[in-house]
PDB file of C-alpha atoms in Angstrom:
ATOM      1  CA  UNK A   1       1.099 -49.705   6.622  1.00  0.00           C
ATOM      2  CA  UNK A   2      -1.822 -48.296   4.708  1.00  0.00           C
ATOM      3  CA  UNK A   3      -1.679 -48.565   0.980  1.00  0.00           C
ATOM      4  CA  UNK A   4      -2.354 -45.362  -0.908  1.00  0.00           C
ATOM      5  CA  UNK A   5      -5.004 -46.061  -3.492  1.00  0.00           C
ATOM      6  CA  UNK A   6      -4.269 -45.823  -7.177  1.00  0.00           C
ATOM      7  CA  UNK A   7      -6.711 -42.934  -7.529  1.00  0.00           C
ATOM      8  CA  UNK A   8      -5.002 -40.979  -4.764  1.00  0.00           C
ATOM      9  CA  UNK A   9      -1.592 -41.549  -6.335  1.00  0.00           C
ATOM     10  CA  UNK A  10      -2.908 -40.435  -9.706  1.00  0.00           C
ATOM     11  CA  UNK A  11      -4.422 -37.319  -8.172  1.00  0.00           C
ATOM     12  CA  UNK A  12      -1.176 -36.495  -6.391  1.00  0.00           C
ATOM     13  CA  UNK A  13       0.840 -37.026  -9.566  1.00  0.00           C
ATOM     14  CA  UNK A  14      -1.527 -34.769 -11.476  1.00  0.00           C
ATOM     15  CA  UNK A  15      -1.240 -32.055  -8.839  1.00  0.00           C
ATOM     16  CA  UNK A  16       2.565 -32.203  -8.932  1.00  0.00           C
ATOM     17  CA  UNK A  17       2.558 -32.082 -12.735  1.00  0.00           C
ATOM     18  CA  UNK A  18       0.160 -29.114 -12.728  1.00  0.00           C
ATOM     19  CA  UNK A  19       2.333 -27.269 -10.199  1.00  0.00           C
ATOM     20  CA  UNK A  20       5.468 -27.928 -12.278  1.00  0.00           C
ATOM     21  CA  UNK A  21       3.738 -26.743 -15.424  1.00  0.00           C
ATOM     22  CA  UNK A  22       2.580 -23.560 -13.730  1.00  0.00           C
ATOM     23  CA  UNK A  23       6.094 -22.937 -12.397  1.00  0.00           C
ATOM     24  CA  UNK A  24       7.900 -23.366 -15.694  1.00  0.00           C
ATOM     25  CA  UNK A  25       5.273 -22.023 -18.085  1.00  0.00           C
ATOM     26  CA  UNK A  26       6.567 -18.668 -19.527  1.00  0.00           C
ATOM     27  CA  UNK A  27       4.434 -15.889 -18.102  1.00  0.00           C
ATOM     28  CA  UNK A  28       5.236 -12.269 -18.913  1.00  0.00           C
ATOM     29  CA  UNK A  29       3.431 -10.875 -15.895  1.00  0.00           C
ATOM     30  CA  UNK A  30       5.480 -13.067 -13.563  1.00  0.00           C
ATOM     31  CA  UNK A  31       8.689 -12.065 -15.385  1.00  0.00           C
ATOM     32  CA  UNK A  32       7.809  -8.419 -14.953  1.00  0.00           C
ATOM     33  CA  UNK A  33       7.065  -8.871 -11.258  1.00  0.00           C
ATOM     34  CA  UNK A  34      10.440 -10.568 -10.945  1.00  0.00           C
ATOM     35  CA  UNK A  35      12.172  -7.686 -12.728  1.00  0.00           C
ATOM     36  CA  UNK A  36      10.500  -5.148 -10.477  1.00  0.00           C
ATOM     37  CA  UNK A  37      11.514  -7.113  -7.365  1.00  0.00           C
ATOM     38  CA  UNK A  38      15.064  -7.199  -8.632  1.00  0.00           C
ATOM     39  CA  UNK A  39      14.969  -3.437  -9.222  1.00  0.00           C
ATOM     40  CA  UNK A  40      13.708  -2.837  -5.698  1.00  0.00           C
ATOM     41  CA  UNK A  41      16.460  -5.002  -4.201  1.00  0.00           C
ATOM     42  CA  UNK A  42      19.112  -3.215  -6.214  1.00  0.00           C
ATOM     43  CA  UNK A  43      17.720   0.221  -5.416  1.00  0.00           C
ATOM     44  CA  UNK A  44      17.671  -0.530  -1.690  1.00  0.00           C
ATOM     45  CA  UNK A  45      20.961   0.362  -0.172  1.00  0.00           C
ATOM     46  CA  UNK A  46      23.076   0.636   2.862  1.00  0.00           C
ATOM     47  CA  UNK A  47      24.651   4.067   3.026  1.00  0.00           C
ATOM     48  CA  UNK A  48      27.589   3.997   0.611  1.00  0.00           C
ATOM     49  CA  UNK A  49      29.154   6.008  -2.161  1.00  0.00           C
ATOM     50  CA  UNK A  50      32.094   6.034  -4.540  1.00  0.00           C
ATOM     51  CA  UNK A  51      32.680   2.897  -6.596  1.00  0.00           C
ATOM     52  CA  UNK A  52      29.743   1.043  -5.048  1.00  0.00           C
ATOM     53  CA  UNK A  53      27.374   3.798  -6.144  1.00  0.00           C
ATOM     54  CA  UNK A  54      28.814   3.841  -9.655  1.00  0.00           C
ATOM     55  CA  UNK A  55      28.435   0.092 -10.071  1.00  0.00           C
ATOM     56  CA  UNK A  56      24.942   0.154  -8.728  1.00  0.00           C
ATOM     57  CA  UNK A  57      24.030   2.973 -11.118  1.00  0.00           C
ATOM     58  CA  UNK A  58      25.295   0.916 -14.055  1.00  0.00           C
ATOM     59  CA  UNK A  59      23.125  -2.037 -13.063  1.00  0.00           C
ATOM     60  CA  UNK A  60      20.101   0.171 -12.389  1.00  0.00           C
ATOM     61  CA  UNK A  61      20.438   1.668 -15.874  1.00  0.00           C
ATOM     62  CA  UNK A  62      19.473  -1.671 -17.425  1.00  0.00           C
ATOM     63  CA  UNK A  63      15.997  -1.370 -15.934  1.00  0.00           C
ATOM     64  CA  UNK A  64      15.057   1.859 -17.730  1.00  0.00           C
ATOM     65  CA  UNK A  65      14.767   3.106 -21.281  1.00  0.00           C
ATOM     66  CA  UNK A  66      17.101   5.992 -22.196  1.00  0.00           C
ATOM     67  CA  UNK A  67      14.083   8.291 -22.562  1.00  0.00           C
ATOM     68  CA  UNK A  68      12.295   7.248 -19.346  1.00  0.00           C
ATOM     69  CA  UNK A  69       9.906   9.830 -17.881  1.00  0.00           C
ATOM     70  CA  UNK A  70       9.060   9.947 -14.171  1.00  0.00           C
ATOM     71  CA  UNK A  71       6.113  12.056 -13.095  1.00  0.00           C
ATOM     72  CA  UNK A  72       6.356  12.485  -9.336  1.00  0.00           C
ATOM     73  CA  UNK A  73       3.251  14.566  -8.646  1.00  0.00           C
ATOM     74  CA  UNK A  74       0.563  16.382 -10.639  1.00  0.00           C
ATOM     75  CA  UNK A  75       1.826  19.827 -11.563  1.00  0.00           C
ATOM     76  CA  UNK A  76       5.477  19.092 -10.764  1.00  0.00           C
ATOM     77  CA  UNK A  77       7.978  19.020 -13.647  1.00  0.00           C
ATOM     78  CA  UNK A  78       8.754  15.402 -14.633  1.00  0.00           C
ATOM     79  CA  UNK A  79      12.188  13.828 -14.476  1.00  0.00           C
ATOM     80  CA  UNK A  80      13.241  13.086 -18.037  1.00  0.00           C
ATOM     81  CA  UNK A  81      15.964  10.708 -19.157  1.00  0.00           C
ATOM     82  CA  UNK A  82      17.731   7.771 -17.602  1.00  0.00           C
ATOM     83  CA  UNK A  83      20.934   9.655 -16.767  1.00  0.00           C
ATOM     84  CA  UNK A  84      19.059  12.372 -14.911  1.00  0.00           C
ATOM     85  CA  UNK A  85      16.990   9.798 -13.015  1.00  0.00           C
ATOM     86  CA  UNK A  86      19.981   7.731 -11.972  1.00  0.00           C
ATOM     87  CA  UNK A  87      21.945  10.818 -10.956  1.00  0.00           C
ATOM     88  CA  UNK A  88      19.126  11.704  -8.563  1.00  0.00           C
ATOM     89  CA  UNK A  89      18.554   8.154  -7.371  1.00  0.00           C
ATOM     90  CA  UNK A  90      22.164   7.288  -6.652  1.00  0.00           C
ATOM     91  CA  UNK A  91      23.217  10.308  -4.675  1.00  0.00           C
ATOM     92  CA  UNK A  92      25.052   9.175  -1.547  1.00  0.00           C
ATOM     93  CA  UNK A  93      22.255   8.544   0.955  1.00  0.00           C
ATOM     94  CA  UNK A  94      22.381   9.769   4.542  1.00  0.00           C
ATOM     95  CA  UNK A  95      20.575   6.707   5.886  1.00  0.00           C
ATOM     96  CA  UNK A  96      20.054   3.041   5.198  1.00  0.00           C
ATOM     97  CA  UNK A  97      16.894   2.571   3.239  1.00  0.00           C
ATOM     98  CA  UNK A  98      14.879  -0.270   1.802  1.00  0.00           C
ATOM     99  CA  UNK A  99      12.603  -0.075  -1.206  1.00  0.00           C
ATOM    100  CA  UNK A 100       9.765  -2.551  -1.575  1.00  0.00           C
ATOM    101  CA  UNK A 101       7.311  -2.762  -4.444  1.00  0.00           C
ATOM    102  CA  UNK A 102       4.105  -4.308  -3.122  1.00  0.00           C
ATOM    103  CA  UNK A 103       0.598  -5.037  -4.360  1.00  0.00           C
ATOM    104  CA  UNK A 104       1.972  -5.329  -7.880  1.00  0.00           C
ATOM    105  CA  UNK A 105      -0.711  -5.870 -10.519  1.00  0.00           C
ATOM    106  CA  UNK A 106       0.591  -6.394 -14.059  1.00  0.00           C
ATOM    107  CA  UNK A 107      -1.319  -6.205 -17.335  1.00  0.00           C
ATOM    108  CA  UNK A 108       0.487  -7.218 -20.526  1.00  0.00           C
ATOM    109  CA  UNK A 109      -0.730  -5.951 -23.885  1.00  0.00           C
ATOM    110  CA  UNK A 110      -2.133  -8.498 -26.286  1.00  0.00           C
ATOM    111  CA  UNK A 111       0.815  -8.109 -28.667  1.00  0.00           C
ATOM    112  CA  UNK A 112       3.292  -8.146 -25.739  1.00  0.00           C
ATOM    113  CA  UNK A 113       4.838  -4.859 -26.854  1.00  0.00           C
ATOM    114  CA  UNK A 114       3.617  -3.019 -23.801  1.00  0.00           C
ATOM    115  CA  UNK A 115       2.864  -3.712 -20.154  1.00  0.00           C
ATOM    116  CA  UNK A 116       1.403  -1.709 -17.299  1.00  0.00           C
ATOM    117  CA  UNK A 117       2.169  -2.365 -13.648  1.00  0.00           C
ATOM    118  CA  UNK A 118       0.123  -0.782 -10.886  1.00  0.00           C
ATOM    119  CA  UNK A 119       1.866  -0.966  -7.524  1.00  0.00           C
ATOM    120  CA  UNK A 120       2.758   0.665  -4.234  1.00  0.00           C
ATOM    121  CA  UNK A 121       6.374   1.710  -3.679  1.00  0.00           C
ATOM    122  CA  UNK A 122       7.202   1.589   0.028  1.00  0.00           C
ATOM    123  CA  UNK A 123      10.404   3.226   1.211  1.00  0.00           C
ATOM    124  CA  UNK A 124      11.652   2.505   4.717  1.00  0.00           C
ATOM    125  CA  UNK A 125      14.535   4.620   6.002  1.00  0.00           C
ATOM    126  CA  UNK A 126      16.434   4.004   9.203  1.00  0.00           C
ATOM    127  CA  UNK A 127      18.469   6.682  10.904  1.00  0.00           C
ATOM    128  CA  UNK A 128      19.237   4.912  14.148  1.00  0.00           C
ATOM    129  CA  UNK A 129      15.839   5.363  15.763  1.00  0.00           C
ATOM    130  CA  UNK A 130      12.304   4.527  14.671  1.00  0.00           C
ATOM    131  CA  UNK A 131      11.968   3.695  10.981  1.00  0.00           C
ATOM    132  CA  UNK A 132      10.548   6.388   8.741  1.00  0.00           C
ATOM    133  CA  UNK A 133       8.201   5.125   6.043  1.00  0.00           C
ATOM    134  CA  UNK A 134       6.890   6.751   2.905  1.00  0.00           C
ATOM    135  CA  UNK A 135       4.700   5.127   0.276  1.00  0.00           C
ATOM    136  CA  UNK A 136       3.544   6.122  -3.185  1.00  0.00           C
ATOM    137  CA  UNK A 137       1.104   4.518  -5.565  1.00  0.00           C
ATOM    138  CA  UNK A 138       2.643   4.242  -9.028  1.00  0.00           C
ATOM    139  CA  UNK A 139       1.725   3.282 -12.567  1.00  0.00           C
ATOM    140  CA  UNK A 140       4.714   1.855 -14.364  1.00  0.00           C
ATOM    141  CA  UNK A 141       4.795   1.446 -18.126  1.00  0.00           C
ATOM    142  CA  UNK A 142       7.211  -1.131 -19.501  1.00  0.00           C
ATOM    143  CA  UNK A 143       8.244  -2.380 -22.892  1.00  0.00           C
ATOM    144  CA  UNK A 144      10.602  -5.169 -24.005  1.00  0.00           C
ATOM    145  CA  UNK A 145      14.127  -4.017 -24.746  1.00  0.00           C
ATOM    146  CA  UNK A 146      15.026  -4.575 -28.400  1.00  0.00           C
ATOM    147  CA  UNK A 147      18.431  -6.127 -27.766  1.00  0.00           C
ATOM    148  CA  UNK A 148      18.119  -8.034 -24.482  1.00  0.00           C
ATOM    149  CA  UNK A 149      14.408  -8.833 -24.602  1.00  0.00           C
ATOM    150  CA  UNK A 150      14.116  -7.858 -20.937  1.00  0.00           C
ATOM    151  CA  UNK A 151      11.239  -5.657 -19.848  1.00  0.00           C
ATOM    152  CA  UNK A 152      12.388  -2.095 -19.188  1.00  0.00           C
ATOM    153  CA  UNK A 153      10.594   0.864 -17.671  1.00  0.00           C
ATOM    154  CA  UNK A 154       9.652   3.684 -20.013  1.00  0.00           C
ATOM    155  CA  UNK A 155       7.382   5.760 -17.788  1.00  0.00           C
ATOM    156  CA  UNK A 156       6.505   6.061 -14.099  1.00  0.00           C
ATOM    157  CA  UNK A 157       3.498   8.069 -12.986  1.00  0.00           C
ATOM    158  CA  UNK A 158       2.597   8.775  -9.374  1.00  0.00           C
ATOM    159  CA  UNK A 159      -1.105   8.226  -8.618  1.00  0.00           C
ATOM    160  CA  UNK A 160      -2.176  10.349  -5.668  1.00  0.00           C
ATOM    161  CA  UNK A 161      -4.876   8.512  -3.670  1.00  0.00           C
ATOM    162  CA  UNK A 162      -5.950  11.792  -2.050  1.00  0.00           C
ATOM    163  CA  UNK A 163      -6.757  14.791  -4.238  1.00  0.00           C
ATOM    164  CA  UNK A 164      -5.640  17.958  -2.526  1.00  0.00           C
ATOM    165  CA  UNK A 165      -7.698  21.058  -3.438  1.00  0.00           C
ATOM    166  CA  UNK A 166      -5.749  23.713  -5.317  1.00  0.00           C
TER     167      UNK A 166
ATOM    168  CA  UNK B   1      -0.860 -38.722  31.275  1.00  0.00           C
ATOM    169  CA  UNK B   2       1.377 -38.340  28.216  1.00  0.00           C
ATOM    170  CA  UNK B   3       2.251 -35.115  26.352  1.00  0.00           C
ATOM    171  CA  UNK B   4      -0.036 -36.276  23.567  1.00  0.00           C
ATOM    172  CA  UNK B   5      -2.927 -36.466  26.049  1.00  0.00           C
ATOM    173  CA  UNK B   6      -2.107 -32.988  27.323  1.00  0.00           C
ATOM    174  CA  UNK B   7      -1.814 -31.460  23.854  1.00  0.00           C
ATOM    175  CA  UNK B   8      -4.608 -33.263  22.034  1.00  0.00           C
ATOM    176  CA  UNK B   9      -6.913 -34.326  24.832  1.00  0.00           C
ATOM    177  CA  UNK B  10      -8.762 -37.582  25.087  1.00  0.00           C
ATOM    178  CA  UNK B  11     -10.197 -37.284  21.593  1.00  0.00           C
ATOM    179  CA  UNK B  12      -7.331 -36.236  19.315  1.00  0.00           C
ATOM    180  CA  UNK B  13      -9.390 -36.335  16.141  1.00  0.00           C
ATOM    181  CA  UNK B  14     -11.987 -33.934  17.529  1.00  0.00           C
ATOM    182  CA  UNK B  15      -9.223 -31.655  18.815  1.00  0.00           C
ATOM    183  CA  UNK B  16      -7.557 -31.595  15.412  1.00  0.00           C
ATOM    184  CA  UNK B  17     -10.868 -30.799  13.727  1.00  0.00           C
ATOM    185  CA  UNK B  18     -11.413 -27.933  16.143  1.00  0.00           C
ATOM    186  CA  UNK B  19      -7.915 -26.604  15.491  1.00  0.00           C
ATOM    187  CA  UNK B  20      -8.512 -26.807  11.740  1.00  0.00           C
ATOM    188  CA  UNK B  21     -11.802 -24.930  12.063  1.00  0.00           C
ATOM    189  CA  UNK B  22     -10.150 -22.277  14.244  1.00  0.00           C
ATOM    190  CA  UNK B  23      -7.351 -21.774  11.731  1.00  0.00           C
ATOM    191  CA  UNK B  24      -9.814 -21.568   8.821  1.00  0.00           C
ATOM    192  CA  UNK B  25     -11.990 -19.019  10.632  1.00  0.00           C
ATOM    193  CA  UNK B  26      -8.940 -16.938  11.583  1.00  0.00           C
ATOM    194  CA  UNK B  27      -7.623 -16.948   8.028  1.00  0.00           C
ATOM    195  CA  UNK B  28     -11.037 -15.988   6.636  1.00  0.00           C
ATOM    196  CA  UNK B  29     -11.455 -13.233   9.202  1.00  0.00           C
ATOM    197  CA  UNK B  30      -8.053 -11.721   8.485  1.00  0.00           C
ATOM    198  CA  UNK B  31      -8.471 -12.018   4.744  1.00  0.00           C
ATOM    199  CA  UNK B  32     -11.993 -10.667   4.348  1.00  0.00           C
ATOM    200  CA  UNK B  33     -13.244  -9.096   7.567  1.00  0.00           C
ATOM    201  CA  UNK B  34     -10.361  -7.573   9.493  1.00  0.00           C
ATOM    202  CA  UNK B  35      -7.118  -5.911   8.487  1.00  0.00           C
ATOM    203  CA  UNK B  36      -4.394  -5.383  11.086  1.00  0.00           C
ATOM    204  CA  UNK B  37      -2.379  -2.205  10.473  1.00  0.00           C
ATOM    205  CA  UNK B  38       0.536  -0.540  12.187  1.00  0.00           C
ATOM    206  CA  UNK B  39       0.566   3.243  12.154  1.00  0.00           C
ATOM    207  CA  UNK B  40       3.717   5.044  11.020  1.00  0.00           C
ATOM    208  CA  UNK B  41       4.097   8.776  11.140  1.00  0.00           C
ATOM    209  CA  UNK B  42       2.483  11.561  13.119  1.00  0.00           C
ATOM    210  CA  UNK B  43      -0.453  12.652  11.000  1.00  0.00           C
ATOM    211  CA  UNK B  44      -3.013  11.017  13.334  1.00  0.00           C
ATOM    212  CA  UNK B  45      -1.382  12.174  16.574  1.00  0.00           C
ATOM    213  CA  UNK B  46      -2.473  12.415  19.321  1.00  0.00           C
ATOM    214  CA  UNK B  47      -5.304   9.969  18.517  1.00  0.00           C
ATOM    215  CA  UNK B  48      -2.877   7.313  17.293  1.00  0.00           C
ATOM    216  CA  UNK B  49       0.834   7.361  17.939  1.00  0.00           C
ATOM    217  CA  UNK B  50       3.450   6.153  15.524  1.00  0.00           C
ATOM    218  CA  UNK B  51       4.129   2.446  15.854  1.00  0.00           C
ATOM    219  CA  UNK B  52       0.742   1.600  17.388  1.00  0.00           C
ATOM    220  CA  UNK B  53      -1.258  -1.435  16.212  1.00  0.00           C
ATOM    221  CA  UNK B  54      -4.847  -1.164  15.024  1.00  0.00           C
ATOM    222  CA  UNK B  55      -7.571  -3.241  13.445  1.00  0.00           C
ATOM    223  CA  UNK B  56      -9.625  -2.204  10.426  1.00  0.00           C
ATOM    224  CA  UNK B  57     -13.172  -3.532  10.049  1.00  0.00           C
ATOM    225  CA  UNK B  58     -13.465  -4.257   6.348  1.00  0.00           C
ATOM    226  CA  UNK B  59     -17.167  -5.050   6.664  1.00  0.00           C
ATOM    227  CA  UNK B  60     -18.089  -1.792   8.429  1.00  0.00           C
ATOM    228  CA  UNK B  61     -19.516  -0.221   5.284  1.00  0.00           C
ATOM    229  CA  UNK B  62     -21.201  -3.291   3.855  1.00  0.00           C
ATOM    230  CA  UNK B  63     -24.662  -1.984   4.725  1.00  0.00           C
ATOM    231  CA  UNK B  64     -24.149   1.736   5.263  1.00  0.00           C
ATOM    232  CA  UNK B  65     -21.868   4.482   4.008  1.00  0.00           C
ATOM    233  CA  UNK B  66     -18.974   6.061   5.900  1.00  0.00           C
ATOM    234  CA  UNK B  67     -19.932   8.818   8.357  1.00  0.00           C
ATOM    235  CA  UNK B  68     -18.326  12.059   9.315  1.00  0.00           C
ATOM    236  CA  UNK B  69     -15.815  11.541  12.114  1.00  0.00           C
ATOM    237  CA  UNK B  70     -15.071   7.925  11.173  1.00  0.00           C
ATOM    238  CA  UNK B  71     -11.392   7.005  11.101  1.00  0.00           C
ATOM    239  CA  UNK B  72     -10.945   4.997   7.934  1.00  0.00           C
ATOM    240  CA  UNK B  73      -8.282   3.093   6.038  1.00  0.00           C
ATOM    241  CA  UNK B  74      -7.618   4.306   2.497  1.00  0.00           C
ATOM    242  CA  UNK B  75      -5.877   1.895   0.172  1.00  0.00           C
ATOM    243  CA  UNK B  76      -3.116   2.721  -2.266  1.00  0.00           C
ATOM    244  CA  UNK B  77      -2.542   0.125  -5.003  1.00  0.00           C
ATOM    245  CA  UNK B  78      -3.607  -2.545  -2.521  1.00  0.00           C
ATOM    246  CA  UNK B  79      -3.873  -3.068   1.217  1.00  0.00           C
ATOM    247  CA  UNK B  80      -0.244  -3.682   2.112  1.00  0.00           C
ATOM    248  CA  UNK B  81       0.096   0.048   2.763  1.00  0.00           C
ATOM    249  CA  UNK B  82      -2.892   2.199   3.681  1.00  0.00           C
ATOM    250  CA  UNK B  83      -3.561   5.724   4.834  1.00  0.00           C
ATOM    251  CA  UNK B  84      -5.394   6.079   8.151  1.00  0.00           C
ATOM    252  CA  UNK B  85      -7.377   9.317   8.113  1.00  0.00           C
ATOM    253  CA  UNK B  86     -10.557  10.824   9.549  1.00  0.00           C
ATOM    254  CA  UNK B  87     -13.580  11.751   7.436  1.00  0.00           C
ATOM    255  CA  UNK B  88     -14.372  15.458   7.664  1.00  0.00           C
ATOM    256  CA  UNK B  89     -16.920  15.908   4.884  1.00  0.00           C
ATOM    257  CA  UNK B  90     -19.366  13.728   2.966  1.00  0.00           C
ATOM    258  CA  UNK B  91     -20.368  13.467  -0.705  1.00  0.00           C
ATOM    259  CA  UNK B  92     -21.931  16.631  -2.073  1.00  0.00           C
ATOM    260  CA  UNK B  93     -20.744  18.840   0.794  1.00  0.00           C
ATOM    261  CA  UNK B  94     -18.559  21.897   0.476  1.00  0.00           C
ATOM    262  CA  UNK B  95     -15.437  22.064   2.640  1.00  0.00           C
ATOM    263  CA  UNK B  96     -13.008  24.866   3.373  1.00  0.00           C
ATOM    264  CA  UNK B  97     -10.316  25.422   5.991  1.00  0.00           C
ATOM    265  CA  UNK B  98      -9.632  28.941   7.225  1.00  0.00           C
ATOM    266  CA  UNK B  99      -7.071  29.757   9.850  1.00  0.00           C
ATOM    267  CA  UNK B 100      -7.120  26.138  10.998  1.00  0.00           C
ATOM    268  CA  UNK B 101     -10.905  25.881  11.378  1.00  0.00           C
ATOM    269  CA  UNK B 102     -12.768  23.432   9.146  1.00  0.00           C
ATOM    270  CA  UNK B 103     -16.023  24.644   7.625  1.00  0.00           C
ATOM    271  CA  UNK B 104     -18.553  22.282   6.072  1.00  0.00           C
ATOM    272  CA  UNK B 105     -21.252  23.949   3.989  1.00  0.00           C
ATOM    273  CA  UNK B 106     -20.278  27.236   5.621  1.00  0.00           C
ATOM    274  CA  UNK B 107     -20.656  25.979   9.222  1.00  0.00           C
ATOM    275  CA  UNK B 108     -17.684  25.445  11.555  1.00  0.00           C
ATOM    276  CA  UNK B 109     -17.012  21.768  12.279  1.00  0.00           C
ATOM    277  CA  UNK B 110     -16.630  20.748  15.903  1.00  0.00           C
ATOM    278  CA  UNK B 111     -13.506  18.581  16.193  1.00  0.00           C
ATOM    279  CA  UNK B 112     -12.906  17.499  19.807  1.00  0.00           C
ATOM    280  CA  UNK B 113     -10.086  15.166  18.695  1.00  0.00           C
ATOM    281  CA  UNK B 114      -7.884  18.081  17.545  1.00  0.00           C
ATOM    282  CA  UNK B 115      -5.648  19.437  20.308  1.00  0.00           C
ATOM    283  CA  UNK B 116      -3.828  22.355  18.703  1.00  0.00           C
ATOM    284  CA  UNK B 117      -4.268  23.947  15.323  1.00  0.00           C
ATOM    285  CA  UNK B 118      -1.741  25.473  13.001  1.00  0.00           C
ATOM    286  CA  UNK B 119      -3.109  28.176  10.726  1.00  0.00           C
ATOM    287  CA  UNK B 120      -4.144  25.965   7.870  1.00  0.00           C
ATOM    288  CA  UNK B 121      -5.885  27.435   4.875  1.00  0.00           C
ATOM    289  CA  UNK B 122      -7.497  25.421   2.116  1.00  0.00           C
ATOM    290  CA  UNK B 123      -9.692  26.775  -0.684  1.00  0.00           C
ATOM    291  CA  UNK B 124     -13.360  25.853  -0.954  1.00  0.00           C
ATOM    292  CA  UNK B 125     -13.880  22.471  -2.501  1.00  0.00           C
ATOM    293  CA  UNK B 126     -17.132  20.682  -3.302  1.00  0.00           C
ATOM    294  CA  UNK B 127     -17.166  16.930  -3.080  1.00  0.00           C
ATOM    295  CA  UNK B 128     -18.488  14.738  -5.853  1.00  0.00           C
ATOM    296  CA  UNK B 129     -21.192  12.102  -5.472  1.00  0.00           C
ATOM    297  CA  UNK B 130     -18.718   9.416  -4.398  1.00  0.00           C
ATOM    298  CA  UNK B 131     -16.076  11.557  -2.723  1.00  0.00           C
ATOM    299  CA  UNK B 132     -15.175  12.064   0.925  1.00  0.00           C
ATOM    300  CA  UNK B 133     -12.730  14.538   2.424  1.00  0.00           C
ATOM    301  CA  UNK B 134     -10.177  13.050   4.813  1.00  0.00           C
ATOM    302  CA  UNK B 135      -7.394  14.435   6.948  1.00  0.00           C
ATOM    303  CA  UNK B 136      -5.316  13.396   9.932  1.00  0.00           C
ATOM    304  CA  UNK B 137      -5.930  14.646  13.476  1.00  0.00           C
ATOM    305  CA  UNK B 138      -2.524  16.268  13.812  1.00  0.00           C
ATOM    306  CA  UNK B 139      -3.124  19.880  12.857  1.00  0.00           C
ATOM    307  CA  UNK B 140       0.064  21.181  14.436  1.00  0.00           C
ATOM    308  CA  UNK B 141       2.150  20.173  11.437  1.00  0.00           C
ATOM    309  CA  UNK B 142       2.455  22.288   8.337  1.00  0.00           C
ATOM    310  CA  UNK B 143      -0.333  21.607   5.879  1.00  0.00           C
ATOM    311  CA  UNK B 144       2.212  21.068   3.085  1.00  0.00           C
ATOM    312  CA  UNK B 145       3.581  18.095   5.036  1.00  0.00           C
ATOM    313  CA  UNK B 146       0.174  16.583   5.749  1.00  0.00           C
ATOM    314  CA  UNK B 147      -1.546  14.198   3.340  1.00  0.00           C
ATOM    315  CA  UNK B 148      -5.189  15.198   3.097  1.00  0.00           C
ATOM    316  CA  UNK B 149      -7.833  15.647   0.431  1.00  0.00           C
ATOM    317  CA  UNK B 150     -10.673  14.116  -1.496  1.00  0.00           C
ATOM    318  CA  UNK B 151     -10.850  10.357  -1.742  1.00  0.00           C
ATOM    319  CA  UNK B 152     -13.182   8.200  -3.793  1.00  0.00           C
ATOM    320  CA  UNK B 153     -15.481   5.840  -1.940  1.00  0.00           C
ATOM    321  CA  UNK B 154     -13.915   2.823  -3.668  1.00  0.00           C
ATOM    322  CA  UNK B 155     -10.591   3.493  -1.930  1.00  0.00           C
ATOM    323  CA  UNK B 156     -12.062   3.378   1.564  1.00  0.00           C
ATOM    324  CA  UNK B 157     -11.576  -0.207   2.673  1.00  0.00           C
ATOM    325  CA  UNK B 158     -12.981  -0.015   6.170  1.00  0.00           C
ATOM    326  CA  UNK B 159     -13.261   1.679   9.540  1.00  0.00           C
ATOM    327  CA  UNK B 160     -10.535   1.575  12.165  1.00  0.00           C
ATOM    328  CA  UNK B 161     -11.964  -0.277  15.170  1.00  0.00           C
ATOM    329  CA  UNK B 162      -9.205   0.615  17.595  1.00  0.00           C
TER     330      UNK B 162
END
């Protein structure tokens, strides 16, 4: 049986310690990515309504500020307010759909009172046949909630990658 | 002959080194040189059908700029989801679409890849120094349902090989 040298053991121990430190070290950007993943999971749904929809709406509300603004496309009127947004988002769907937030890049302000996430929202809907996919590039502004300390979304702006002539 | 001999050959160490090199080259190629994509939707029909697999050459424009007619991948926030579109006009050119026909600098563009044309109309637009105009090949759909327009050079990540 080969004996692992002292140097190799020390190096391995250092690597494990570094990995543990990285994993447990508080990091706002990682927290925000986690929050956004949680939002996407919650927003994805099998087709359902009634009490399920109401409960889901209540949980979704915790991710947004009361005065959240969602700008869907240049020139279109924005969606204003959490209640209005959730009423639109939690209408009984006619298909199973899955929301994924990918390529998430987070920048946290120096004073940690503001954060900006740049990401792609990918929506996959299934209506029995081939999946239908839509994707939008978004800029998401977040700020820490005063009472819970959790990061909440205050503004969502769609970023069109192609500029259509008007 | 044992299974070990069959799997690793007579010189297992050399075989393992070769496998490691092959894995490293594959990872590097897929990370920096090639991007596999699966097409969803009908905007590039009939050239590409929905569900088909393709490969994007991320190094295609390392030494020259995109050309008219190239089918390119356009990134959104990253490369997990991309648009696959064809370049119709180049920086500095003026593009218009009238009754389904594309005009570049006032001259009709020959598009052999387009099978049927709906009566698309798009106002004159002049491209900036780093802008390209892209659209899909499927011109039978309503223009309101088709993603097309000006795209900055920085968003074009490569050329679709096949």
